[in-house]
Tab-separated table of C-alpha atoms in Angstrom:
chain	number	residue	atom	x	y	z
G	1	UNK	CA	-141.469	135.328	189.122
G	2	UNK	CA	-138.910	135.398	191.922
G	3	UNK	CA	-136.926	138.890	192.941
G	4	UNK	CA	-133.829	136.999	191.682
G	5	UNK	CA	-135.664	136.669	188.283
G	6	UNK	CA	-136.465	140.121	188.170
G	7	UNK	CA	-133.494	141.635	188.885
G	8	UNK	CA	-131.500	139.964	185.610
G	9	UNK	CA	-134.005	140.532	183.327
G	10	UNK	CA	-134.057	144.482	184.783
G	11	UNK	CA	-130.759	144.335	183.135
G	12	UNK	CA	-131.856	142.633	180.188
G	13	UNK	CA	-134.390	145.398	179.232
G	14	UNK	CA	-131.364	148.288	179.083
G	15	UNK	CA	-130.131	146.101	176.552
G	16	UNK	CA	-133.416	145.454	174.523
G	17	UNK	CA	-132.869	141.698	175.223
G	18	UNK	CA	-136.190	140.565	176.613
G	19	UNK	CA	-139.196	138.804	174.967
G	20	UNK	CA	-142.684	140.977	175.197
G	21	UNK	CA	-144.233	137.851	177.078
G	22	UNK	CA	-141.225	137.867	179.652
G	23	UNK	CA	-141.356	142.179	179.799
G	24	UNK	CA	-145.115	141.236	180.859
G	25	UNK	CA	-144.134	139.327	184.243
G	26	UNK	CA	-141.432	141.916	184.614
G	27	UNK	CA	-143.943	144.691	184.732
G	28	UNK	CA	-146.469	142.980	187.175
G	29	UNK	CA	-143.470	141.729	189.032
G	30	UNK	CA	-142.527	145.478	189.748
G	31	UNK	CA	-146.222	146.436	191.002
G	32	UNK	CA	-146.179	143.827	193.518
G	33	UNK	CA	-142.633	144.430	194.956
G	34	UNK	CA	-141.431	147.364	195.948
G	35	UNK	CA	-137.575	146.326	196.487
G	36	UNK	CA	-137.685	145.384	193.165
G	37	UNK	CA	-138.986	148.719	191.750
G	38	UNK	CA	-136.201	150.597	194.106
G	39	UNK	CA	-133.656	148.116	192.003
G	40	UNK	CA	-135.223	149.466	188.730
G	41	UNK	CA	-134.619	153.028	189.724
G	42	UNK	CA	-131.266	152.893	190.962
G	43	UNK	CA	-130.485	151.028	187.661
G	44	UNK	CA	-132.094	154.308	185.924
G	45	UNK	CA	-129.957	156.848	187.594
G	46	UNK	CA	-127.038	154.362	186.874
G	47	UNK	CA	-127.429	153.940	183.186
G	48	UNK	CA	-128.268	157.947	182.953
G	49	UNK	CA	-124.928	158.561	185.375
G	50	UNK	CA	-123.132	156.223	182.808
G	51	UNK	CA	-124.013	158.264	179.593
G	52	UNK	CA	-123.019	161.479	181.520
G	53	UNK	CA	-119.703	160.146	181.746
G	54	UNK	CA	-119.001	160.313	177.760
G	55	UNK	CA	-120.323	163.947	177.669
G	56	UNK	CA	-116.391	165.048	177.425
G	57	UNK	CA	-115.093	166.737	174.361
G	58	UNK	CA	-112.293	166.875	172.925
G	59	UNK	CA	-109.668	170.004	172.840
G	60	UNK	CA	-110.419	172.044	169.648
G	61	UNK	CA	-108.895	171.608	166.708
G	62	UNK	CA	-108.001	167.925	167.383
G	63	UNK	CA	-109.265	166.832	163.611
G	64	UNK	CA	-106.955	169.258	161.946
G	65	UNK	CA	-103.878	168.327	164.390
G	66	UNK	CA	-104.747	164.553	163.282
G	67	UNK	CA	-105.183	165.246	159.412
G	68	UNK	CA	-101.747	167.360	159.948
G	69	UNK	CA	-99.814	163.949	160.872
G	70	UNK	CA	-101.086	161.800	157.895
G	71	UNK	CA	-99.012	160.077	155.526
G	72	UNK	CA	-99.915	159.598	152.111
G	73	UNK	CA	-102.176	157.011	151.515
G	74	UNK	CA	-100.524	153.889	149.780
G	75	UNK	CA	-102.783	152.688	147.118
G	76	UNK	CA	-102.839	149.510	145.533
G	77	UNK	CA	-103.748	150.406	141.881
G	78	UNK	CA	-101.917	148.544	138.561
G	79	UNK	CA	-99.186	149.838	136.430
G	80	UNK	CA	-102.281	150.490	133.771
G	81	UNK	CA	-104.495	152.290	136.035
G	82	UNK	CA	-101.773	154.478	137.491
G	83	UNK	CA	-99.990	155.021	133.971
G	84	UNK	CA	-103.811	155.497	132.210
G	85	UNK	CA	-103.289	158.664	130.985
G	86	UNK	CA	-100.349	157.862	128.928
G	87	UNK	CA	-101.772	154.056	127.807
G	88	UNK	CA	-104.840	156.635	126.679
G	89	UNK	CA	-102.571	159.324	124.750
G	90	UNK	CA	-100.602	156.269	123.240
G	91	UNK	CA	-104.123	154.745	121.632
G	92	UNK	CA	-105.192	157.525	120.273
G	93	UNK	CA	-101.836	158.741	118.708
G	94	UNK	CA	-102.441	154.836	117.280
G	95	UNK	CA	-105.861	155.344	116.360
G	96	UNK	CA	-105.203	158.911	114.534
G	97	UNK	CA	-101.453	157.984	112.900
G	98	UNK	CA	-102.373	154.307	111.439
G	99	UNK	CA	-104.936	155.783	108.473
G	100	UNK	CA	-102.358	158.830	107.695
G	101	UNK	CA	-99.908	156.314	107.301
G	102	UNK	CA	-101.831	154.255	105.212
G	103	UNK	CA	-103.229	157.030	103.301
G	104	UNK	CA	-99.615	158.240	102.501
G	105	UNK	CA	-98.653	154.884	101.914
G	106	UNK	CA	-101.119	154.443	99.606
G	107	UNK	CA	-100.931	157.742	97.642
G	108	UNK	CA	-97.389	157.294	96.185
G	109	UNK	CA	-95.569	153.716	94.525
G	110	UNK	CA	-94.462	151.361	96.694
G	111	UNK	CA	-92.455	148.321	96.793
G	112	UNK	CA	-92.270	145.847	99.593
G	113	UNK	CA	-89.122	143.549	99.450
G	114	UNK	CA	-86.958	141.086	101.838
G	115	UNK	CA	-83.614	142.289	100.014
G	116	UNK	CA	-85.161	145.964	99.648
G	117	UNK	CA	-81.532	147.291	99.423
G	118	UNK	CA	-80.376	146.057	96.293
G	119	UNK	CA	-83.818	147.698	94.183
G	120	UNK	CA	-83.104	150.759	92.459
G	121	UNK	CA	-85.908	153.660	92.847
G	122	UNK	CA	-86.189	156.005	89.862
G	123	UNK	CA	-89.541	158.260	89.649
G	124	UNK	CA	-92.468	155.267	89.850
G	125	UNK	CA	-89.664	152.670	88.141
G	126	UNK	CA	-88.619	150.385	91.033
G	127	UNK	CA	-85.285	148.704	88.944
G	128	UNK	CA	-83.516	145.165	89.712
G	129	UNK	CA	-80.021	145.953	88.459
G	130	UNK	CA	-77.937	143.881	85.893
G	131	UNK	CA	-76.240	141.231	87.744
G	132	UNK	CA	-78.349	141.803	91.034
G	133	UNK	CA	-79.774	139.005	92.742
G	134	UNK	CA	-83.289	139.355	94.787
G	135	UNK	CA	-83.955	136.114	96.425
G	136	UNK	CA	-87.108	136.800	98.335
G	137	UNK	CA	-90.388	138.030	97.169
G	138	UNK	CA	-91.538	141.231	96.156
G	139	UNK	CA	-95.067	142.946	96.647
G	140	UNK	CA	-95.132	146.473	94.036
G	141	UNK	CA	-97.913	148.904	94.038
G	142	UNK	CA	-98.846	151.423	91.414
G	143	UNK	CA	-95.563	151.679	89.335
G	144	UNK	CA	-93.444	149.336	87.244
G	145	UNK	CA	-90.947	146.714	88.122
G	146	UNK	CA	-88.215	146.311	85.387
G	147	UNK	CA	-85.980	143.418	85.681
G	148	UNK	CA	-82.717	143.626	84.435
G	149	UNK	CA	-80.935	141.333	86.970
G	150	UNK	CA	-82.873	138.089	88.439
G	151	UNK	CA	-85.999	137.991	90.566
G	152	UNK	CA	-86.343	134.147	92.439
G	153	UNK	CA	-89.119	135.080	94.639
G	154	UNK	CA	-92.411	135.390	93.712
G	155	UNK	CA	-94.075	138.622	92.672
G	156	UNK	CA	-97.067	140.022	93.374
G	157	UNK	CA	-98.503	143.540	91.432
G	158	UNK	CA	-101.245	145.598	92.679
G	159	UNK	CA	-101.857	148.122	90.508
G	160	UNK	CA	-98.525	148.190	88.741
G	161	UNK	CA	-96.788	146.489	86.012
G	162	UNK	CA	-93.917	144.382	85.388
G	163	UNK	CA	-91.046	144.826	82.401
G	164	UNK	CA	-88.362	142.668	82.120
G	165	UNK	CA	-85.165	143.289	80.258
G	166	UNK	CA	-83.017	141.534	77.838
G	167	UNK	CA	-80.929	139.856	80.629
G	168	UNK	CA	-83.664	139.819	82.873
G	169	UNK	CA	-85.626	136.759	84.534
G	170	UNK	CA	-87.841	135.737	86.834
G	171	UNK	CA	-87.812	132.180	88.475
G	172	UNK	CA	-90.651	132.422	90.749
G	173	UNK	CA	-95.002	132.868	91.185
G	174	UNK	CA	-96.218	136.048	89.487
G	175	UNK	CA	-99.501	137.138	90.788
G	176	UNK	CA	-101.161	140.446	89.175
G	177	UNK	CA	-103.573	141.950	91.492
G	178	UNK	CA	-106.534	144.807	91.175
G	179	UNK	CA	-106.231	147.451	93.602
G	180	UNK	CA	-109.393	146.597	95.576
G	181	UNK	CA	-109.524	148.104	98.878
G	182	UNK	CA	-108.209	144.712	100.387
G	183	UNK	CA	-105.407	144.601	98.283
G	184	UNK	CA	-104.465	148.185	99.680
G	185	UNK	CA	-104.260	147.217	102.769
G	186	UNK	CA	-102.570	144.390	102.213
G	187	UNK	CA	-99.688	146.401	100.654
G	188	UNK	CA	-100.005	149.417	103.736
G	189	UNK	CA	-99.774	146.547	106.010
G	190	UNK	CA	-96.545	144.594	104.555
G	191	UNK	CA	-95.276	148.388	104.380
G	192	UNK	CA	-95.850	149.287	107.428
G	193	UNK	CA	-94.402	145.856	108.923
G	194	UNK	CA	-91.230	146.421	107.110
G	195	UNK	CA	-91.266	149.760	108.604
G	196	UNK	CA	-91.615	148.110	112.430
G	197	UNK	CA	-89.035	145.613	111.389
G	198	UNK	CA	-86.545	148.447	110.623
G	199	UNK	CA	-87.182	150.722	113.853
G	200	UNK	CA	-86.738	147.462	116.225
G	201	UNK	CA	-83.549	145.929	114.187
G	202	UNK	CA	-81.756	149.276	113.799
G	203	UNK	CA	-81.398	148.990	110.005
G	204	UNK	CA	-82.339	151.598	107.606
P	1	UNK	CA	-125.566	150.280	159.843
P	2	UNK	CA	-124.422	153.032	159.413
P	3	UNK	CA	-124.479	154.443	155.610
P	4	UNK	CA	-122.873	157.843	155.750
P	5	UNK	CA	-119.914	156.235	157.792
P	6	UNK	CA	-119.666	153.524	154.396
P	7	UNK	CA	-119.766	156.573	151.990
P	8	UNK	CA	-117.638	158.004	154.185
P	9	UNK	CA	-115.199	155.310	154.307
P	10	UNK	CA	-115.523	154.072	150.529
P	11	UNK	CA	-114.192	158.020	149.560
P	12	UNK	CA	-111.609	157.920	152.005
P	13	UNK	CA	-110.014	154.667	150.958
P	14	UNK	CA	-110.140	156.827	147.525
P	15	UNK	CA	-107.973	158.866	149.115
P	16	UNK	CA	-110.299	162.287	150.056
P	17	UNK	CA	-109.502	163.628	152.897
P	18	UNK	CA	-112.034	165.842	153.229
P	19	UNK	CA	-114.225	162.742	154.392
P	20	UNK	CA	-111.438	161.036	156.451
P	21	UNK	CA	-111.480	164.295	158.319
P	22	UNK	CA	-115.574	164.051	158.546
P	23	UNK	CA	-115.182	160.510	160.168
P	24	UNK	CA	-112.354	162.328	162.326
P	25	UNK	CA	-114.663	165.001	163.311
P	26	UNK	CA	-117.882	162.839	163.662
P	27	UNK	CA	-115.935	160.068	166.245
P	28	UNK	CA	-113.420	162.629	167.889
P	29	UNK	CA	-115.379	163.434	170.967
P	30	UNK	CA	-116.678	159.677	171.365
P	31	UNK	CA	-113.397	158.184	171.130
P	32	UNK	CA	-111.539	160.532	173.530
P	33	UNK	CA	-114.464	160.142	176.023
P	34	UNK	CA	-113.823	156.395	175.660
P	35	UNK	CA	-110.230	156.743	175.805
P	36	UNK	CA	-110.322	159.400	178.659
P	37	UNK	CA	-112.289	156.714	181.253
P	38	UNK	CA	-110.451	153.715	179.875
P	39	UNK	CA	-107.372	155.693	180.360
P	40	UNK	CA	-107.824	158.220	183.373
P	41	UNK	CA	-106.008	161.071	182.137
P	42	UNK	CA	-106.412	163.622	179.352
P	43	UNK	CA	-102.978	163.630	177.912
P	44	UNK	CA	-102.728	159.879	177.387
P	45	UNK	CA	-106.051	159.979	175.860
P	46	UNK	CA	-105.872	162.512	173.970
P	47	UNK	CA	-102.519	160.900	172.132
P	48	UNK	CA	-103.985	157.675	171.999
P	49	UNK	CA	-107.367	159.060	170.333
P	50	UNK	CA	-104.557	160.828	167.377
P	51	UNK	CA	-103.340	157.282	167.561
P	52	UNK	CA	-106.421	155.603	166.807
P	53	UNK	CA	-107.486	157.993	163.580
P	54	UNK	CA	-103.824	157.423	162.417
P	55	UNK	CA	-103.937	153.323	162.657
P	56	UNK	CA	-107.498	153.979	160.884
P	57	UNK	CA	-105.898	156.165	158.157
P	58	UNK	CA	-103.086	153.804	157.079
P	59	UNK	CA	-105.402	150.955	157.457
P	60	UNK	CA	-107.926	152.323	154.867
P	61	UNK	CA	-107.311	149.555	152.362
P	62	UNK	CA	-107.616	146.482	155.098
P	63	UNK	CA	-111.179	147.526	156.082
P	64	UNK	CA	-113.862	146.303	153.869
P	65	UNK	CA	-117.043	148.241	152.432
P	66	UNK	CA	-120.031	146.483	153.930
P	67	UNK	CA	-117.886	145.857	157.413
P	68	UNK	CA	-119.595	148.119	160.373
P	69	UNK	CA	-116.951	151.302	160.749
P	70	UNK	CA	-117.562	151.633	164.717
P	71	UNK	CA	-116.911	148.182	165.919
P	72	UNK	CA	-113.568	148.634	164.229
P	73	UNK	CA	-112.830	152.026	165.258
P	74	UNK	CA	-113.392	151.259	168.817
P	75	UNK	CA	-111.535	147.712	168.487
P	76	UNK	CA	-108.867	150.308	167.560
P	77	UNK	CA	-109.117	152.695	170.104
P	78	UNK	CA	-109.589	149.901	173.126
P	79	UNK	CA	-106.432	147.552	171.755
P	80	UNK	CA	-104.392	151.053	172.415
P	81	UNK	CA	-106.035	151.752	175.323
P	82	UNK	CA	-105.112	147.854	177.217
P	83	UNK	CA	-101.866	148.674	175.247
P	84	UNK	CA	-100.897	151.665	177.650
P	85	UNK	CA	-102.839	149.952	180.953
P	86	UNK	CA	-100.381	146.640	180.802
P	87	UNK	CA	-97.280	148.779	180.057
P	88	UNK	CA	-98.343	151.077	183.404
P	89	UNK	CA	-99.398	147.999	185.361
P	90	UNK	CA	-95.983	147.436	186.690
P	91	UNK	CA	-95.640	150.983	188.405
P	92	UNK	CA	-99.770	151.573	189.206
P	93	UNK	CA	-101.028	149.707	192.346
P	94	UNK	CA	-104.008	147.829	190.681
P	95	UNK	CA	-106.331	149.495	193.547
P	96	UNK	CA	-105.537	153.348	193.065
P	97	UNK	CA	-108.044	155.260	191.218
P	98	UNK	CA	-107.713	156.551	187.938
P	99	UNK	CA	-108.871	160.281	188.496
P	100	UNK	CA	-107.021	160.856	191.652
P	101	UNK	CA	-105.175	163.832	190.005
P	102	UNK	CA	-108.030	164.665	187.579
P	103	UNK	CA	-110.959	167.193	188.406
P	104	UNK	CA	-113.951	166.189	186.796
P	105	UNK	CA	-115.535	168.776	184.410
P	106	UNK	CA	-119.054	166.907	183.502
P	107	UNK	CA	-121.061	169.207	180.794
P	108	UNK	CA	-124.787	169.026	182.336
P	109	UNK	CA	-127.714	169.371	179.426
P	110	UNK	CA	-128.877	172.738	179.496
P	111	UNK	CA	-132.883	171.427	180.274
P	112	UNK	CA	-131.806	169.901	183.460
P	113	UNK	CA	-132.711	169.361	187.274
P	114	UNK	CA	-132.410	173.035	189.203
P	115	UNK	CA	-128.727	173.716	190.190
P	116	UNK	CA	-129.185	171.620	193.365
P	117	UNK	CA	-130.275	168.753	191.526
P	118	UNK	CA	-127.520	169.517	189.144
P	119	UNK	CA	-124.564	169.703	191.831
P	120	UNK	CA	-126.083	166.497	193.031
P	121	UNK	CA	-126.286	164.729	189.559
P	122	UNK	CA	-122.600	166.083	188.961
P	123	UNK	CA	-121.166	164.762	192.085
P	124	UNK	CA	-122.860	161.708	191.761
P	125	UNK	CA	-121.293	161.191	188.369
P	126	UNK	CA	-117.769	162.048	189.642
P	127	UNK	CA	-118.159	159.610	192.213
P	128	UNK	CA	-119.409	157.129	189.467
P	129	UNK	CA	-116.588	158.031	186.988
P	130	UNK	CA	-114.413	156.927	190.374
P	131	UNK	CA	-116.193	153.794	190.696
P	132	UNK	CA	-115.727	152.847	187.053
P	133	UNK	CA	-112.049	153.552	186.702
P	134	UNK	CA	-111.292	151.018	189.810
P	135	UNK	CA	-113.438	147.971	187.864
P	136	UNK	CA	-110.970	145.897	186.190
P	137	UNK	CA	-110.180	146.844	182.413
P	138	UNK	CA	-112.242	144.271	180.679
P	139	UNK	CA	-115.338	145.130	182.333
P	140	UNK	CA	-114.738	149.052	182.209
P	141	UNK	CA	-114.658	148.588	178.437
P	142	UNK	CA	-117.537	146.811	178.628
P	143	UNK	CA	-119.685	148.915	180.415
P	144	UNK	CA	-118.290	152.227	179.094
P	145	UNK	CA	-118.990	150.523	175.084
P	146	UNK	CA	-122.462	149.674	176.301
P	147	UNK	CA	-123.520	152.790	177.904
P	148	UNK	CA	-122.765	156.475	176.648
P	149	UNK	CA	-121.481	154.666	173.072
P	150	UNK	CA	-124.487	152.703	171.959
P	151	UNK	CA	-123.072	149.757	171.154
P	152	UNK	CA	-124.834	146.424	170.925
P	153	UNK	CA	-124.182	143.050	172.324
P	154	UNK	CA	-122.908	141.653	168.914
P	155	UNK	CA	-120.740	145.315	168.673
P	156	UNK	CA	-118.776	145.068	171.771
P	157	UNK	CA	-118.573	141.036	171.742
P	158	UNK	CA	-116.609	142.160	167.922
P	159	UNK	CA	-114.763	144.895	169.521
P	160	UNK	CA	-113.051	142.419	172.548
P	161	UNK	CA	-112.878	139.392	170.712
P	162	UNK	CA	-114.887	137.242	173.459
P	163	UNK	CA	-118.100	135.170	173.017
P	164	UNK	CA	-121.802	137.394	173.695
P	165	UNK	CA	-122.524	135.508	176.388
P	166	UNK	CA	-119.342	136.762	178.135
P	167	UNK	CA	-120.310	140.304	177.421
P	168	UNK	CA	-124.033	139.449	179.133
P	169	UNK	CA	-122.100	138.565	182.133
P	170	UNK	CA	-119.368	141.167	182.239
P	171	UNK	CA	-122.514	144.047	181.546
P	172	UNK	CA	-124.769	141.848	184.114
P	173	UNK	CA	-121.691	142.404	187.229
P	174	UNK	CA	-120.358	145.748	186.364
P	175	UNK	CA	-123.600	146.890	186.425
P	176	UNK	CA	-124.960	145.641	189.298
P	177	UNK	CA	-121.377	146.398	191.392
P	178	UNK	CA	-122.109	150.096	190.364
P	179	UNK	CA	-125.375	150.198	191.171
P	180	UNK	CA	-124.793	148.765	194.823
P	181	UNK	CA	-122.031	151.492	194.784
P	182	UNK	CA	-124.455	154.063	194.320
P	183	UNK	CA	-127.195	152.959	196.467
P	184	UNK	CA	-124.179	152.839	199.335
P	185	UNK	CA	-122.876	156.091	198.583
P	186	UNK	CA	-127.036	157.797	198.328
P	187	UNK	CA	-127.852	156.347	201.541
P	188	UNK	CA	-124.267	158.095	202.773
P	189	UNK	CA	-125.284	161.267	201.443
P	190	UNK	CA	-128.924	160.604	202.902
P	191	UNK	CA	-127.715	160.055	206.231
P	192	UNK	CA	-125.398	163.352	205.789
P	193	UNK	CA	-128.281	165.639	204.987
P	194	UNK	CA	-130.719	164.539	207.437
C-alpha cells in the first residue's frame, strides 16, 4: 500500500466505508509510516473540531415561538369520517325508531291503499263509500273492509275480514292471509313505505 | 431508523401537537447549528430554522410513515438555507467570510483538556468554523451533514439530490482542504510559541 492509498481510505474509515481486509493494510500501513500516521491525527482533531462546531443552541423558548405561528392543520378526511358522529346518532335513531314503529303499527287496524283518500275510517271498519271508486289494491290488517262502492284492485286480508254491501263489488284477486310474523311485516313495511312516500311528495 | 421520530410523526400528522412540538424540541438545536454555519449569522438562522419546522408542519400529510424524518428535515432546512445564499450572492463577495461580524461562543464539554488546552481547542475551532464558511456551499453542507449531524452517505446523497459517489468526493476534498488548513495554521501557532 502506497501513502496515496492510505490517505483515501483514512477518510473512508470516518465514514465506516472500508472492508476489515482493507482496514488491515491500513493499520500496518500506519506503523510503517510516520507521515501517514501525522495525516491520521490531524484528520482526528479535524473531525473532533467539526462536531464542536454544531455544539450551538438555540435561544430559549424557540419551540413555543414556532408552535405559536402554526396554522391549523388541513386534514384530508371524508364527508363520513368528519360528519361520523351525526351518520352514528342517525343509525341508531334508525335502529331504535323502526321496531316502535312497527310495534305501533302493528298494535292498532290498518289499511294500506294507492287511493287511501277516498276509504272511510270508522272504529276498526275501514268503509269504501257508495259510488266510490278504488282502483288500486288494498292490503287491511286486523279489522273489516265493507264495500259499499267498487274495489278493482286486488285485496289482500291479514287478520281482518271483508263485508260487502248490497251495491258493493269487487273486480279483482282476493287473498286472505294469517297473521304470521311475515305477514306483519309485510303490512308494517307497505305502511311504513306509504308513510316515506307521503313525507317526500308533500301529501298528507 | 429512527422509531420515536415515526411515532412522533404518525401523531402529528393526527394533528397532536404536543408531539410536533417534541420533534420541534428534539431537532431545534441541530437544525439552527446547521443553519447557523450554512448561514453565518444568528438572525438569519434562527428565522430560517422557524421556517423549516413551519414547511414541516404544513407538510405533515406529504411525508410518508416508513420515510426517514431527518433526511427530510434537513433537505428542508438546507433548500432554505441555498435559498437565502443565492439571493445574497449578488451583494456578498464570494471570498469574504461568513463570521466576520460574529464572535464565536463554542460550549466546551465539561470533562475536557485543562483551560490551556481548552483556549487552544476553542480557537482552533473558531478558526475552523472560518475555514468552513469560505468552502463553497455544496461542500459546506456536505461536510457540516457528515460531521456534528450523523448523517450517512445514503442520508446526505437524499438530502442534496446528487449521486453517493459525488458526496464521497465532495466529503473526500473538503476534508482534506481543512485538514491542510489546520496543519498550516498549527505549524503557525507552533512557530509563534517557540
Amino acid at each position: 500500500m502506497n501513502c496515496q492509498d492510505a490517505r483515501r481510505l483514512l477518510h473512508h474509515v470516518l465514514d465506516d466505508d472500508i472492508t476489515l481486509p482493507a482496514k488491515r493494510q491500513l493499520e500496518s500501513h500506519l506503523q510503517a509510516c510516520s507521515s501517514c500516521r501525522n495525516v491520521e491525527s490531524s484528520l482526528d482533531r479535524l473531525t473532533t473540531a467539526l462536531e464542536q462546531l454544531a455544539d450551538v443552541s438555540v435561544p430559549q423558548g424557540f419551540t413555543a415561538h414556532v408552535m405559536q405561528q402554526l396554522q391549523p392543520v388541513r386534514t384530508y378526511t371524508s364527508f363520513f369520517s368528519r360528519m361520523r358522529g351525526v351518520c352514528a346518532a342517525a343509525l341508531l335513531f334508525l335502529l331504535l325508531a323502526t321496531p316502535v314503529f312497527v310495534w305501533s303499527t302493528l298494535s292498532s287496524p290498518q289499511l294500506v291503499a294507492d287511493d287511501r283518500q277516498v276509504i272511510v275510517q270508522e272504529g276498526n271498519r275501514f268503509i269504501v263509500p257508495y259510488g266510490e271508486v278504488v282502483k288500486g289494491d288494498v292490503i287491511i290488517y286486523k279489522g273489516i273492509l265493507e264495500i259499499q262502492g267498487e274495489v278493482q284492485g286486488s285485496i289482500k286480508t291479514v287478520d281482518a275480514s271483508i263485508e260487502v254491501g248490497p251495491n258493493g263489488s269487487h273486480s279483482g284477486v282476493l287473498r286472505r292471509v294469517d297473521a304470521s310474523p311475515k305477514a306483519k311485516l309485510a303490512v308494517a313495511l307497505a305502511e311504513l313505505w306509504e308513510n316515506v312516500k307521503c313525507l317526500l311528495t308533500g301529501n298528507d | 431508523m429512527d422509531l420515536v421520530d415515526q411515532k412522533l410523526m404518525q401523531k402529528a400528522k393526527r394533528g397532536d401537537q404536543a408531539a410536533f412540538a417534541e420533534l420541534v424540541d428534539k431537532y431545534g438545536d441541530k437544525i439552527y447549528a446547521y443553519l447557523y454555519r450554512m448561514v453565518g449569522n444568528r438572525e438569519d438562522a434562527l428565522d430560517l430554522a422557524q421556517e423549516t419546522f413551519l414547511r414541516i408542519y404544513s407538510n405533515l400529510q406529504n411525508f410518508k410513515l416508513g420515510q426517514p424524518f431527518k433526511p427530510w428535515l434537513y433537505r428542508i432546512a438546507t433548500n432554505l438555507a441555498i435559498d437565502l445564499l443565492r439571493e445574497r450572492q449578488p451583494v456578498i463577495a464570494l471570498d469574504a467570510p461568513l463570521f466576520a461580524d460574529e464572535p464565536l461562543r463554542l460550549e466546551l464539554a465539561e470533562q475536557g483538556p485543562g483551560p490551556a488546552e481548552q483556549h487552544e481547542q476553542a480557537e482552533l475551532a473558531a478558526y475552523l468554523a472560518q475555514k468552513v464558511a469560505e468552502l463553497p456551499a455544496n461542500y459546506r453542507s456536505v461536510i457540516l451533514l457528515r460531521h456534528g449531524h450523523d448523517l450517512s452517505y445514503q442520508e446526505i446523497a437524499e438530502i442534496l439530490q446528487v449521486p453517493v459517489s459525488t458526496i464521497k468526493t465532495r466529503l473526500f476534498r473538503a476534508r482534506e482542504a481543512l485538514r491542510l488548513k489546520l496543519v498550516e495554521e498549527r505549524s503557525l501557532w507552533e512557530a509563534e510559541c517557540k
